[in-house]
Amino acid sequence: MKKFEEVQNERLLLDAPFVKEMMETTYNMWRFGWDERNGGNISYLLKEEEVSPYIDTNQVLRTIPLDFPVVELANMFFIVTGSGKYFKNVRSNPADCLAIIKVNDDGNSADLLWGLEGDGVPTSELSAHFRSHITRLDKDPNHRVIMHNHATNIIAMTFTHQLNEKNFSKTLWTMCTECIVVFPEGVAILPWMVPGTDEIGKETAKKMTDYRLVIWPHHGIFGAGQSIDEAFGLIETAEKAAQIYMLVNSHQGGMKQAITDQELIELAQVFGVEPNSEFL
Ligand code: 2HA
Ligand code: ZN
């Protein structure tokens, strides 16, 4: 039985903007069909001053060892989804499905400050998340979010389209006019790899040096952003383009016209973005 005070504290935490965002976003991703069963994971870098009004940051529930050292993230706070948790259920049971953790001084473990009530552990893709945070923070001090899901049409497209970053990115750019404005650097693609390992984590993070979207063929996509909205919007835009690609290619008549390279260049000029020069 929980004590009165514990229940009050838990209710207070549910008002925290970052918890609300996690609850809403995981539910939306599930509704879009991108996070079947326990598919997908999110990690969101929090500032201490955002967390401290809601929980005692010195009260450690338990310490979770990390199989990969992330000393670069020492003393940083994250809210993360739990391993094996269903995105569908985060909204109704956030204290079981989510965790607020703080990486320790040496980067070899993280303290659990809230959540994972059923003795759970953070996402199985924590290596890809933490290593990608390190890479993105190096490029952009305002970076905060890494998001992974099983976006349906992106996965479909990895079966029918060449797995070549240049061609894949160009195809996505030409499927919706605004794609090149949203992700002018294009998308990165890894070879097929076993998920949940430090190897795929390292490779994902390497790609994050130059890209904010990384595709795992026949599996899903990773997005990075300064906010939940930005990471979500990136994935949403790429997924929309992939959906149009799949629609157009399943149409008997095939494609009759397309956005040209010249039109892509005009778009980039007017919107003030620099498209990846190796791709266009
Ligand atoms: O099961 O999405 O990549 C969670 C995942 C693993
Ligand atoms: Zn996955």
Coordinates of C-alpha atoms and ligand atoms in Angstrom, one line a residue:
M1 CA 0.0 0.0 0.0
K2 CA 1.3 3.4 -0.9
K3 CA 1.4 6.1 1.8
F4 CA -0.7 9.2 1.5
E5 CA 2.4 11.4 0.9
E6 CA 3.7 9.1 -1.8
V7 CA 0.4 9.3 -3.7
Q8 CA 0.4 13.1 -3.4
N9 CA 3.9 13.3 -4.7
E10 CA 3.1 11.0 -7.6
R11 CA 0.1 13.1 -8.5
L12 CA 2.2 16.2 -8.4
L13 CA 4.7 14.7 -10.8
L14 CA 2.0 13.9 -13.3
D15 CA 1.6 17.6 -13.7
A16 CA 5.2 18.1 -14.7
P17 CA 5.3 19.2 -18.3
F18 CA 7.9 16.7 -19.3
V19 CA 5.9 13.8 -17.9
K20 CA 2.7 15.0 -19.7
E21 CA 4.7 15.3 -23.0
M22 CA 5.9 11.7 -22.6
M23 CA 2.4 10.4 -21.9
E24 CA 0.9 12.3 -24.8
T25 CA 3.7 11.4 -27.3
T26 CA 3.9 7.7 -26.5
Y27 CA 0.1 7.5 -26.9
N28 CA 0.1 9.4 -30.2
M29 CA 2.9 7.2 -31.5
W30 CA 0.9 4.1 -30.6
R31 CA -2.2 5.5 -32.3
F32 CA -0.2 6.0 -35.5
G33 CA 0.6 2.3 -35.4
W34 CA 4.3 3.0 -35.0
D35 CA 4.7 1.3 -31.6
E36 CA 3.1 -2.1 -31.5
R37 CA 3.5 -4.1 -28.4
N38 CA 6.7 -2.8 -26.6
G39 CA 8.2 -1.3 -29.8
G40 CA 9.8 2.1 -29.6
N41 CA 11.6 4.1 -26.9
I42 CA 12.2 7.8 -26.0
S43 CA 14.8 9.5 -23.9
Y44 CA 14.5 13.2 -23.0
L45 CA 17.3 15.2 -21.3
L46 CA 16.0 17.2 -18.5
K47 CA 17.4 20.2 -16.6
E48 CA 17.8 19.7 -12.8
E49 CA 15.7 22.8 -12.2
E50 CA 12.8 21.2 -14.2
V51 CA 13.0 18.0 -12.2
S52 CA 13.7 19.4 -8.7
P53 CA 10.2 21.0 -8.1
Y54 CA 8.6 17.6 -8.5
I55 CA 11.0 15.1 -6.8
D56 CA 13.8 15.0 -4.3
T57 CA 16.7 14.5 -6.6
N58 CA 18.9 13.2 -3.7
Q59 CA 16.5 10.3 -3.0
V60 CA 17.8 7.3 -5.0
L61 CA 15.4 4.4 -5.3
R62 CA 18.0 2.0 -6.8
T63 CA 21.1 2.2 -8.9
I64 CA 21.1 0.7 -12.4
P65 CA 24.4 -0.4 -13.9
L66 CA 25.2 0.6 -17.5
D67 CA 27.0 -1.9 -19.7
F68 CA 28.6 1.0 -21.6
P69 CA 30.3 4.0 -20.0
V70 CA 28.8 7.4 -20.7
V71 CA 31.0 9.7 -18.6
E72 CA 30.1 12.5 -21.0
L73 CA 26.5 12.4 -19.6
A74 CA 27.7 12.4 -15.9
N75 CA 25.1 14.1 -13.6
M76 CA 22.6 14.6 -16.4
F77 CA 18.9 13.8 -15.8
F78 CA 16.7 11.9 -18.3
I79 CA 13.2 10.7 -18.5
V80 CA 13.2 7.4 -20.4
T81 CA 10.7 4.7 -21.4
G82 CA 11.1 1.3 -19.8
S83 CA 12.3 -1.9 -21.4
G84 CA 9.4 -4.1 -22.4
K85 CA 6.8 -1.4 -21.7
Y86 CA 3.9 -0.8 -24.1
F87 CA 3.6 2.8 -25.4
K88 CA -0.2 2.1 -25.4
N89 CA 0.0 1.9 -21.5
V90 CA 2.3 4.8 -20.7
R91 CA -0.7 7.2 -20.4
S92 CA -2.6 5.1 -18.0
N93 CA 0.4 3.9 -16.0
P94 CA 3.3 6.3 -16.3
A95 CA 5.0 5.3 -13.0
D96 CA 5.4 1.8 -14.2
C97 CA 6.4 2.5 -17.8
L98 CA 8.7 5.6 -17.4
A99 CA 11.8 6.4 -15.4
I100 CA 13.6 9.5 -14.3
I101 CA 17.2 8.7 -14.0
K102 CA 20.4 10.6 -13.2
V103 CA 23.7 9.3 -14.7
N104 CA 26.4 9.0 -12.0
D105 CA 29.8 10.7 -11.8
D106 CA 31.7 7.9 -13.5
G107 CA 29.1 7.2 -16.2
N108 CA 29.0 3.5 -15.2
S109 CA 25.6 3.6 -13.7
A110 CA 22.4 5.6 -13.3
D111 CA 20.3 6.4 -10.2
L112 CA 16.6 5.7 -10.5
L113 CA 14.8 8.7 -9.0
W114 CA 11.2 7.9 -10.0
G115 CA 9.2 5.3 -12.0
L116 CA 9.8 1.7 -13.1
E117 CA 7.7 0.6 -10.2
G118 CA 7.5 -3.0 -11.3
D119 CA 11.3 -3.4 -10.9
G120 CA 11.8 -2.6 -14.6
V121 CA 14.9 -1.3 -16.3
P122 CA 15.3 1.5 -18.9
T123 CA 14.8 0.9 -22.6
S124 CA 16.8 -2.0 -24.2
E125 CA 18.1 0.6 -26.7
L126 CA 19.7 2.8 -24.0
S127 CA 23.1 2.5 -25.6
A128 CA 21.8 3.9 -28.9
H129 CA 20.0 6.6 -27.0
F130 CA 22.9 7.7 -24.6
R131 CA 25.6 7.4 -27.3
S132 CA 23.4 9.5 -29.7
H133 CA 22.8 12.1 -27.0
I134 CA 26.6 12.4 -26.6
T135 CA 27.0 12.9 -30.4
R136 CA 24.1 15.4 -30.8
L137 CA 25.1 17.4 -27.7
D138 CA 28.5 17.8 -29.2
K139 CA 26.9 19.2 -32.4
D140 CA 24.1 21.2 -30.7
P141 CA 24.1 22.3 -27.1
N142 CA 20.3 22.7 -27.2
H143 CA 19.8 19.0 -28.2
R144 CA 17.5 17.1 -25.8
V145 CA 15.5 14.2 -27.3
I146 CA 16.2 10.8 -28.9
M147 CA 13.2 9.0 -30.2
H148 CA 12.9 5.5 -31.8
N149 CA 9.9 3.8 -33.3
H150 CA 8.7 1.4 -35.9
A151 CA 7.3 3.8 -38.4
T152 CA 5.3 1.6 -40.8
N153 CA 6.0 3.1 -44.2
I154 CA 9.7 3.8 -43.5
I155 CA 10.1 0.1 -42.7
A156 CA 8.1 -0.9 -45.8
M157 CA 10.3 1.4 -47.9
T158 CA 13.5 -0.4 -46.7
F159 CA 12.2 -3.5 -48.5
T160 CA 11.4 -1.9 -51.8
H161 CA 13.9 1.0 -52.2
Q162 CA 17.7 0.8 -52.6
L163 CA 19.4 1.2 -49.2
N164 CA 21.6 4.0 -50.3
E165 CA 21.6 7.2 -48.2
K166 CA 21.8 9.5 -51.2
N167 CA 19.0 7.9 -53.2
F168 CA 16.8 7.2 -50.2
S169 CA 17.1 10.8 -49.0
K170 CA 16.4 12.2 -52.4
T171 CA 13.3 10.0 -52.8
L172 CA 12.0 11.2 -49.5
W173 CA 12.7 14.9 -50.4
T174 CA 10.7 14.5 -53.6
M175 CA 7.7 12.9 -52.0
C176 CA 6.5 16.0 -50.2
T177 CA 7.5 19.5 -51.0
E178 CA 8.5 20.4 -47.4
C179 CA 10.7 17.4 -46.7
I180 CA 13.9 19.1 -47.8
V181 CA 13.2 22.0 -45.5
V182 CA 12.6 19.8 -42.5
F183 CA 15.6 17.5 -43.0
P184 CA 18.0 19.1 -45.5
E185 CA 20.8 16.9 -44.3
G186 CA 18.8 13.8 -45.6
V187 CA 18.6 10.5 -43.7
A188 CA 21.3 8.0 -42.6
I189 CA 20.9 4.3 -43.1
L190 CA 22.6 1.6 -41.1
P191 CA 23.2 -1.9 -42.4
W192 CA 20.7 -4.4 -40.8
M193 CA 22.0 -5.2 -37.3
V194 CA 20.7 -7.0 -34.2
P195 CA 18.9 -4.4 -32.0
G196 CA 19.5 -3.7 -28.3
T197 CA 23.3 -4.0 -28.5
D198 CA 26.1 -1.6 -27.9
E199 CA 27.3 -2.2 -31.5
I200 CA 24.1 -0.8 -33.1
G201 CA 24.2 1.9 -30.5
K202 CA 27.7 3.0 -31.5
E203 CA 26.8 2.9 -35.2
T204 CA 23.6 4.9 -34.7
A205 CA 25.5 7.5 -32.7
K206 CA 28.2 7.8 -35.4
K207 CA 25.6 8.6 -38.0
M208 CA 24.1 11.2 -35.6
T209 CA 27.2 13.4 -36.2
D210 CA 25.8 14.4 -39.6
Y211 CA 22.1 13.4 -39.4
R212 CA 19.1 13.7 -37.1
L213 CA 17.3 10.8 -38.7
V214 CA 18.8 7.3 -38.7
I215 CA 17.0 4.4 -40.4
W216 CA 17.4 0.8 -39.2
P217 CA 16.4 -1.3 -42.2
H218 CA 13.4 -3.6 -41.7
H219 CA 13.2 -2.3 -38.1
G220 CA 12.4 1.4 -37.7
I221 CA 13.9 4.9 -37.3
F222 CA 15.7 7.1 -34.8
G223 CA 15.1 10.8 -34.6
A224 CA 16.9 13.5 -32.6
G225 CA 15.7 17.0 -31.7
Q226 CA 15.9 19.9 -29.3
S227 CA 12.4 19.0 -28.1
I228 CA 9.9 16.2 -28.2
D229 CA 8.0 18.1 -30.9
E230 CA 11.1 18.4 -33.1
A231 CA 12.1 14.8 -32.9
F232 CA 8.5 13.7 -33.4
G233 CA 8.0 16.1 -36.3
L234 CA 11.1 14.9 -38.1
I235 CA 10.0 11.2 -37.9
E236 CA 6.4 12.2 -38.8
T237 CA 7.6 14.1 -41.9
A238 CA 9.9 11.3 -43.1
E239 CA 7.1 8.7 -42.4
K240 CA 4.6 10.8 -44.4
A241 CA 7.0 10.9 -47.4
A242 CA 7.6 7.2 -47.1
Q243 CA 3.8 6.7 -47.0
I244 CA 3.4 8.7 -50.2
Y245 CA 6.3 6.7 -51.8
M246 CA 4.5 3.4 -51.0
L247 CA 1.2 4.8 -52.3
V248 CA 2.6 6.0 -55.5
N249 CA 4.5 2.8 -56.1
S250 CA 1.5 0.6 -55.5
H251 CA -0.5 2.6 -58.0
Q252 CA -0.9 0.7 -61.3
G253 CA -0.1 3.7 -63.4
G254 CA 3.1 4.5 -61.6
M255 CA 4.5 7.9 -61.2
K256 CA 3.6 10.4 -64.0
Q257 CA 5.5 13.5 -62.7
A258 CA 7.8 14.4 -59.8
I259 CA 9.5 17.3 -58.0
T260 CA 12.7 18.0 -60.0
D261 CA 16.2 18.7 -58.7
Q262 CA 15.8 22.3 -59.8
E263 CA 12.7 22.6 -57.7
L264 CA 14.4 21.2 -54.7
I265 CA 17.2 23.8 -55.1
E266 CA 14.6 26.6 -55.3
L267 CA 12.9 25.3 -52.2
A268 CA 16.2 25.2 -50.3
Q269 CA 17.0 28.8 -51.4
V270 CA 13.7 30.3 -50.5
F271 CA 13.5 28.5 -47.1
G272 CA 17.2 29.2 -46.4
V273 CA 18.4 25.6 -45.8
E274 CA 21.5 24.0 -47.1
P275 CA 20.7 20.5 -48.5
N276 CA 23.4 17.9 -48.2
S277 CA 25.7 18.7 -51.0
E278 CA 26.6 15.0 -51.6
F279 CA 23.0 14.3 -52.3
L280 CA 21.9 17.3 -54.4
Ligands
2HA1 O1 11.4 -3.3 -28.2 O2 11.9 -1.0 -30.3 O3 14.3 -1.7 -30.8 C1 11.8 -2.0 -28.2 C2 12.4 -1.7 -29.5 C3 13.7 -2.3 -29.7
ZN2 ZN 12.7 -1.0 -32.2

